Short mmCIF file of C-alpha atoms in Angstrom, two decimals:
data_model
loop_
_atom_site.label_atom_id
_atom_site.label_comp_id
_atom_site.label_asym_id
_atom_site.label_seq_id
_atom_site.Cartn_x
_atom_site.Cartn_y
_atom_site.Cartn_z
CA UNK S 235 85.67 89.08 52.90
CA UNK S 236 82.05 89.79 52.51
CA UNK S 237 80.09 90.60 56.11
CA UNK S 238 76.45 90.16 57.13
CA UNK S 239 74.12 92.98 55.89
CA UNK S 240 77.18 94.25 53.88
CA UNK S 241 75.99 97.23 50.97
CA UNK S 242 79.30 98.81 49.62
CA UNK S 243 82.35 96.59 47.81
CA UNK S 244 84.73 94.46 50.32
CA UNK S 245 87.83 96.45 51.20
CA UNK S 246 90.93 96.49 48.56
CA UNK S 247 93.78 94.58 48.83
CA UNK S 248 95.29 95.34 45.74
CA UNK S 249 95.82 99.07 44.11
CA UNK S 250 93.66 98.20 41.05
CA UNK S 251 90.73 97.45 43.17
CA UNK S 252 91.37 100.89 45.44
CA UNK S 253 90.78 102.14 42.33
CA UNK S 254 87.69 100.88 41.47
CA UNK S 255 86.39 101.31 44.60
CA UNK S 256 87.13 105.02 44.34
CA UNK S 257 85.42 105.09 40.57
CA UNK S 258 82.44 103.03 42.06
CA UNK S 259 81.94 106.19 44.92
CA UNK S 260 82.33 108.81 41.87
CA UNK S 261 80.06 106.86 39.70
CA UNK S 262 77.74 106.13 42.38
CA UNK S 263 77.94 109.59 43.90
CA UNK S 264 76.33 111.18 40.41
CA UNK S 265 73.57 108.53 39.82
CA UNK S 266 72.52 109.62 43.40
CA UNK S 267 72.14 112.86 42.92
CA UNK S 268 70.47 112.62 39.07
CA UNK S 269 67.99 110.43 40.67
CA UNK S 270 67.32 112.86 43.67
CA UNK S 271 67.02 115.70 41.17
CA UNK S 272 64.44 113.98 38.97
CA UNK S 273 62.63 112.35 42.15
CA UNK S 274 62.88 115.55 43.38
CA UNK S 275 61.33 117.75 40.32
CA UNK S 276 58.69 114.67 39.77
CA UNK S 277 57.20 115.71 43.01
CA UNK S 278 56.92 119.03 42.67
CA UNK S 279 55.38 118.99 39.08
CA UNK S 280 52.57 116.32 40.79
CA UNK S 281 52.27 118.54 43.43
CA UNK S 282 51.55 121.63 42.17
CA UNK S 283 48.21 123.61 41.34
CA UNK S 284 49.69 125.66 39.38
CA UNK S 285 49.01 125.52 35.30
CA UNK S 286 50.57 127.14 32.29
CA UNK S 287 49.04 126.85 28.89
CA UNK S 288 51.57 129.57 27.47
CA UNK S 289 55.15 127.44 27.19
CA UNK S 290 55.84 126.87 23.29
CA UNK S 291 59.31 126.67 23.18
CA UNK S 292 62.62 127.22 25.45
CA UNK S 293 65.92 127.05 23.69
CA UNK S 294 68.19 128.19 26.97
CA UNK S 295 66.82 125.03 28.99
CA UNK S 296 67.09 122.77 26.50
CA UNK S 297 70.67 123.63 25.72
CA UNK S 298 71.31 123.57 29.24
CA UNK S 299 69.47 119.89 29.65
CA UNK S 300 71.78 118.56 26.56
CA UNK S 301 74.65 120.12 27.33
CA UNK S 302 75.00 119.37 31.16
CA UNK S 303 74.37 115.43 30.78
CA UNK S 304 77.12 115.18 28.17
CA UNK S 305 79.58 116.91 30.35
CA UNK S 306 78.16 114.45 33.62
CA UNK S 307 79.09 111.56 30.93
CA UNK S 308 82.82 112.64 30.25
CA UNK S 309 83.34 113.21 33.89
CA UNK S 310 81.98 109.73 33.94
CA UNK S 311 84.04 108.54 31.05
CA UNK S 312 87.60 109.44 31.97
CA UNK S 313 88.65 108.01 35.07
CA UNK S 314 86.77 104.72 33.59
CA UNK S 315 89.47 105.28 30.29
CA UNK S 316 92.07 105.71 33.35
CA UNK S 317 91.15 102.54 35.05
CA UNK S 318 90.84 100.70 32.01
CA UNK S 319 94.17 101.58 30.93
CA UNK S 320 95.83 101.10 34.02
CA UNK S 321 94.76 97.51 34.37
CA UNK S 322 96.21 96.90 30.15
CA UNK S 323 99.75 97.96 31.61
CA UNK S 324 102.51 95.64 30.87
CA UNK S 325 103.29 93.45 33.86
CA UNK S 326 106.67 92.29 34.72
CA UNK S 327 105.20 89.34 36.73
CA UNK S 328 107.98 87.51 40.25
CA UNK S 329 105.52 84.99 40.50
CA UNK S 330 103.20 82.69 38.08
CA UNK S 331 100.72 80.51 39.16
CA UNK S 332 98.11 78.25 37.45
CA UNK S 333 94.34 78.25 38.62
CA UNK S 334 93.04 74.75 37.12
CA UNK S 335 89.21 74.96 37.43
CA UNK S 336 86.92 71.30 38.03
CA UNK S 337 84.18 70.02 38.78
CA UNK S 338 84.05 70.84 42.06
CA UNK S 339 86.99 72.30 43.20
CA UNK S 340 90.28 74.27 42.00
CA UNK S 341 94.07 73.17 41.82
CA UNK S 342 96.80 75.64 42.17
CA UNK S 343 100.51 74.96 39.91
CA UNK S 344 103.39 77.09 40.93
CA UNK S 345 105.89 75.45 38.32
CA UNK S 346 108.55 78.54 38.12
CA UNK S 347 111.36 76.46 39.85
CA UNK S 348 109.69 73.33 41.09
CA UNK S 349 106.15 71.09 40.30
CA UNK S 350 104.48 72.42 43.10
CA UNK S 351 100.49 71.22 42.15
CA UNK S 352 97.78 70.71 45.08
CA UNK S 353 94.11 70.42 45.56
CA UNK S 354 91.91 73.31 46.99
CA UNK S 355 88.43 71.67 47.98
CA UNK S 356 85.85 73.55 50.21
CA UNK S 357 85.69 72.70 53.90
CA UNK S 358 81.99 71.01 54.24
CA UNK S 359 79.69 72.92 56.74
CA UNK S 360 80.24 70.04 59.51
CA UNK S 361 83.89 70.36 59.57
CA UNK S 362 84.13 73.91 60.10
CA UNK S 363 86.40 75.19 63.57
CA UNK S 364 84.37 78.02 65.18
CA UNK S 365 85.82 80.67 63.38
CA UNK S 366 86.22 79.64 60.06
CA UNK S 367 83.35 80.97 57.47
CA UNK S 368 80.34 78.76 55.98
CA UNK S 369 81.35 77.96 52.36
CA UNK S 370 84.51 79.79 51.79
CA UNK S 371 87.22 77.98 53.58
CA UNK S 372 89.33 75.74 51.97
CA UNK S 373 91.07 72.90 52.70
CA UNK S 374 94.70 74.48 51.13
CA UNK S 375 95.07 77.85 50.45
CA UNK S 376 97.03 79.51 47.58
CA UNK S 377 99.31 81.63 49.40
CA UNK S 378 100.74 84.21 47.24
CA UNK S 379 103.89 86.99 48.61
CA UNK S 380 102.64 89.81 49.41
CA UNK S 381 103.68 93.35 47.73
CA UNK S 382 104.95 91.25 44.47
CA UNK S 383 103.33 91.04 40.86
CA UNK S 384 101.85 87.71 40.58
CA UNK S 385 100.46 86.69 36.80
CA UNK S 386 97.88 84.19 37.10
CA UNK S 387 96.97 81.81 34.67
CA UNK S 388 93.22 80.86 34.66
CA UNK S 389 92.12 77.57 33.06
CA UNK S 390 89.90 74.71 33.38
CA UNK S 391 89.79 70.92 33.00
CA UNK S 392 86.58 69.92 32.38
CA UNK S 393 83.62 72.85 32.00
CA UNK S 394 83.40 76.91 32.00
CA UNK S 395 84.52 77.96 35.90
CA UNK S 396 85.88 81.35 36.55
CA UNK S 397 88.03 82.27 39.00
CA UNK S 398 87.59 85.78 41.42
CA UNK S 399 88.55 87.20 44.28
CA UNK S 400 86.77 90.44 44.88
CA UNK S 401 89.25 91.98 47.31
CA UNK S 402 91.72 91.82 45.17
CA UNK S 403 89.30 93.09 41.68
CA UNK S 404 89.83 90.30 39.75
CA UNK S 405 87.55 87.39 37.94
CA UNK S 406 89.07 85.38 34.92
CA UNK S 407 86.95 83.10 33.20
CA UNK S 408 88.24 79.41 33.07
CA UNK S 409 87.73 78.23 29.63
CA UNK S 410 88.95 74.56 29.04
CA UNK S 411 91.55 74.73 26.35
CA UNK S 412 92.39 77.71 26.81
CA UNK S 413 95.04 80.00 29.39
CA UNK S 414 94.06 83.39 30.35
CA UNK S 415 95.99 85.59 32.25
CA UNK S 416 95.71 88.31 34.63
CA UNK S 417 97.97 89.99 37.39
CA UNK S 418 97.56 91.37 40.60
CA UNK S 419 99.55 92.91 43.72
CA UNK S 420 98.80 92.52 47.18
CA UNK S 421 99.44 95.29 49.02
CA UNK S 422 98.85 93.88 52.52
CA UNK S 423 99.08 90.67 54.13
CA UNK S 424 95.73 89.34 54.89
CA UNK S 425 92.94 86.34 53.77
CA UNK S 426 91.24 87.11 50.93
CA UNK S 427 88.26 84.80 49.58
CA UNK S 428 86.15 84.55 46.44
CA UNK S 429 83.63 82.14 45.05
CA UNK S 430 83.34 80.10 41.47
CA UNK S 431 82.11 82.59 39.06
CA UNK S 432 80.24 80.84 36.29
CA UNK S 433 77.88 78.07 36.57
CA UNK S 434 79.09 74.58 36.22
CA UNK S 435 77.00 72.00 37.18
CA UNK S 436 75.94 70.80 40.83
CA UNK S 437 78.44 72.07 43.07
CA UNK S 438 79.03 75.20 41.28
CA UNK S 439 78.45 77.11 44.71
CA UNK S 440 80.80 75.03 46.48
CA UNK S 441 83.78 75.62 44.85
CA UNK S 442 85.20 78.79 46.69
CA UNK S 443 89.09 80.57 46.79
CA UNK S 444 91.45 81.96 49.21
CA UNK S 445 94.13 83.31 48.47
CA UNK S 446 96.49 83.80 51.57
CA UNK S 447 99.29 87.10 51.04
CA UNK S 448 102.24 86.79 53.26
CA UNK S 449 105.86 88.04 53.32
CA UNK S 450 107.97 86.70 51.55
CA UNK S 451 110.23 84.46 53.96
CA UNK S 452 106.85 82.92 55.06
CA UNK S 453 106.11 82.03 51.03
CA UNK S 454 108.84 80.46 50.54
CA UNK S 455 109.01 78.23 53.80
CA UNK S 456 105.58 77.65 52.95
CA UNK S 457 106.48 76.33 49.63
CA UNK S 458 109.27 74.21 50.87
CA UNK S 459 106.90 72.88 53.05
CA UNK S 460 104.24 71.79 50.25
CA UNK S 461 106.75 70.61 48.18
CA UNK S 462 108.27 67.99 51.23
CA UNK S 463 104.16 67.19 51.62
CA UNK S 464 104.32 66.14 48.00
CA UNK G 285 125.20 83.60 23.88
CA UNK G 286 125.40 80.64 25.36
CA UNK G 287 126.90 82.51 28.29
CA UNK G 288 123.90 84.93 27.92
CA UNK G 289 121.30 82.53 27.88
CA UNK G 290 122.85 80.56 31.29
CA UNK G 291 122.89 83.87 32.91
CA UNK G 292 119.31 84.78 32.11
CA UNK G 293 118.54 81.30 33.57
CA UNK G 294 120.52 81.48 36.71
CA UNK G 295 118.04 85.08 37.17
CA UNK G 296 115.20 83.29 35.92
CA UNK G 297 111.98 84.30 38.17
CA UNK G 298 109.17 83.38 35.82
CA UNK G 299 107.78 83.76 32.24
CA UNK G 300 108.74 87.23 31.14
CA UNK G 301 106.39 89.42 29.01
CA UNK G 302 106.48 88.17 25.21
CA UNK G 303 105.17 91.18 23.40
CA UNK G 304 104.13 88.56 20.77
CA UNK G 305 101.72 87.87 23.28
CA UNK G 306 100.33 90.62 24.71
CA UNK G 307 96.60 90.05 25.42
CA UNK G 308 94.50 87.94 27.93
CA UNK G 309 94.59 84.77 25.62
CA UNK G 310 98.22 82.82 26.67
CA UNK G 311 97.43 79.56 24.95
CA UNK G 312 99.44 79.76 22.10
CA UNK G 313 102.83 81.77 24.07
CA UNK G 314 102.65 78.29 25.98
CA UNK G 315 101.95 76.10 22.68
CA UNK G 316 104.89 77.75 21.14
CA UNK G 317 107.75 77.48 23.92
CA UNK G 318 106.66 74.07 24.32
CA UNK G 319 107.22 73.51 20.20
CA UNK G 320 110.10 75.43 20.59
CA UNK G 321 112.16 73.62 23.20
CA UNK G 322 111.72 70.02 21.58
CA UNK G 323 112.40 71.66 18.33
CA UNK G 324 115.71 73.56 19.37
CA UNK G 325 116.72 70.53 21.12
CA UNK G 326 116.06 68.22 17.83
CA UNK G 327 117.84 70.03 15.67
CA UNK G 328 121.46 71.09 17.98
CA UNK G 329 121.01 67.40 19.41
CA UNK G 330 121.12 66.34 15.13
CA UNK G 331 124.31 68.71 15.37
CA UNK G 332 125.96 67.31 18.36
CA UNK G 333 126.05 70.69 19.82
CA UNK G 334 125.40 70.97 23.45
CA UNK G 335 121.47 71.50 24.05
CA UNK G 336 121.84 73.84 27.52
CA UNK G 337 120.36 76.84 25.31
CA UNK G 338 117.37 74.87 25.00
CA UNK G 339 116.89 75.38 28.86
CA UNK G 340 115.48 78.67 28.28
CA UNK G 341 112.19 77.79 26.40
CA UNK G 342 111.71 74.42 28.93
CA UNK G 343 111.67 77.02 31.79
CA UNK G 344 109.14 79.17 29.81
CA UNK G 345 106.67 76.09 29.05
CA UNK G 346 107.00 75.16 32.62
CA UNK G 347 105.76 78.12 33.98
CA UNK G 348 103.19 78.52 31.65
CA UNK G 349 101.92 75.40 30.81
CA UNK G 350 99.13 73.46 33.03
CA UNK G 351 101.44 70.43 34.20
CA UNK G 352 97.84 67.94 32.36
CA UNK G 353 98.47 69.71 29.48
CA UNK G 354 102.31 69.20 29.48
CA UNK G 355 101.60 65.27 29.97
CA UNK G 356 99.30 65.02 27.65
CA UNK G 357 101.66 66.47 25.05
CA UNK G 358 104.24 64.13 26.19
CA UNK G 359 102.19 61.08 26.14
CA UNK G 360 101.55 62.18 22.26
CA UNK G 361 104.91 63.01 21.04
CA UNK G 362 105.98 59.80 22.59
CA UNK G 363 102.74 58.20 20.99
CA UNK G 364 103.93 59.59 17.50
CA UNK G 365 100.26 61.64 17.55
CA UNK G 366 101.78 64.84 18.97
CA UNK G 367 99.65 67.80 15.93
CA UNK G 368 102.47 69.83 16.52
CA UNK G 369 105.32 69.68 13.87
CA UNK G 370 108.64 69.32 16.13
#
């Protein structure tokens, strides 16, 4: 999750988002040093006393000033393609779930083999355990396997929600009428949160995620378990 | 293929990829298994063939389908208002 005074993204749980987090360095990395460069020679033309009244033309530098940016752009441009591509693949999904988005909280279907269906509402501020985080915590969790494609199906009940969970590099709009998918693997066990990504009404900021990756024995005693609470 | 349908359902995990559906937009892959279950199992139930091949598509629609969405429909077809033509 997101810490105090945190600048760079939240550590990747899935490989799609190591991979953006690499592409975000890269990218990063040469907007850096352009802007040092221009800061850089910005300074140093205010700076100096000397003058030239003689400069009419100069075809090398301005080949060199066309050329270079448009080879910075393609470096640029093809690990984005690479991601972009990567995340199109065809999935062959072992899990689907269904994020239902409402006013103000979400509700999680696994319906593969049984109607599992349960509420996710925040945890208010004054019932929080020492421990638990302001805002994010949830009263159930979706608890996904861990290490296993899951396809989830984003969709909403009542207004525009979307659903993310940065950790993992995903956000899905929740449009009401309307099922949109996207796919993830964990690739380690841990608590992952995220927070309601488009604005829908009063308690827009209250509406928060967790998704909970475990191995698989503890998924499906977990399951059992919800399903018996039922 | 009755024998291959039962053993695709005794493997079933979830929804398999539809390549008629390939994009973000899964509305309609729902919509249509859901048509296509009640409609399979009209038309071998008007034949007095056994409807077990019919599974396949009600596993599909239940994975895929919002459970509100699946009532609703079910409310309407028993309503005689169901828009879809079954």
């Amino acid at each position: 999750m997101a810490h105090p005074s945190q600048l760079g993204l939240q550590d990747a749980a899935s490989p799609v988002m190591e991979e953006l987090l690499h592409f975000h360095d890269h990218a990063l990395m040469i907007v850096l040093l352009i802007s040092t460069l221009v800061l850089y020679i910005i300074v140093s033309m205010v700076s100096t006393k000397l003058t030239n009244k003689y400069i009419l033309d100069s075809q090398e530098i301005e080949i060199v000033w066309t050329i270079l940016p448009a080879v910075i752009l393609i470096l640029i441009a093809l690990p984005s393609l690479r991601i972009l591509y990567l995340m199109d693949e065809i999935n062959d999904p072992h899990l689907t779930i269904k994020a239902m988005g409402h006013q103000w909280y979400w509700s999680y279907e696994y319906t593969d083999y049984e109607d599992l269906g349960f509420d996710s509402y925040m945890v208010p501020t004054q019932d929080l355990v020492p421990g638990q985080f302001r805002l994010l915590e949830t009263d159930h969790r979706m608890v996904v396997p861990m290490e296993s494609p899951i396809r989830v199906l984003v969709s909403a009940e009542d207004v525009l929600h979307s659903w993310a969970v940065p950790a993992l590099g995903v956000k899905m709009d929740a449009v009401p009428g309307r099922l949109n998918q996207t796919a993830f693997i964990v690739s380690r066990p841990g608590v992952f949160y995220g927070q309601c990504s488009e604005i829908c009404g009063a308690n827009h900021s209250f509406m928060p995620i967790v998704v909970e990756a475990v191995p698989l024995v503890h998924f499906e005693n977990w399951s059992s378990l919800m399903l018996e609470d039922a | 293929m009755a024998e291959d349908i039962k053993g695709k359902l005794e493997r079933y995990r979830t929804a398999p990829f539809d390549s008629r559906f390939p994009n973000t937009n899964q509305t309609k892959n729902c919509w249509q298994n859901y048509l296509d279950y009640h409609r399979c199992q009209k038309s071998l139930e008007s034949k007095g063939v056994d409807v077990a091949p019919c599974d396949w598509y009600k596993r599909v629609y239940k994975t895929l389908c919002p459970i509100s969405w699946v009532e609703k429909w079910d409310g309407q077809r028993d309503d005689g208002t169901f828009p879809g033509k079954i």
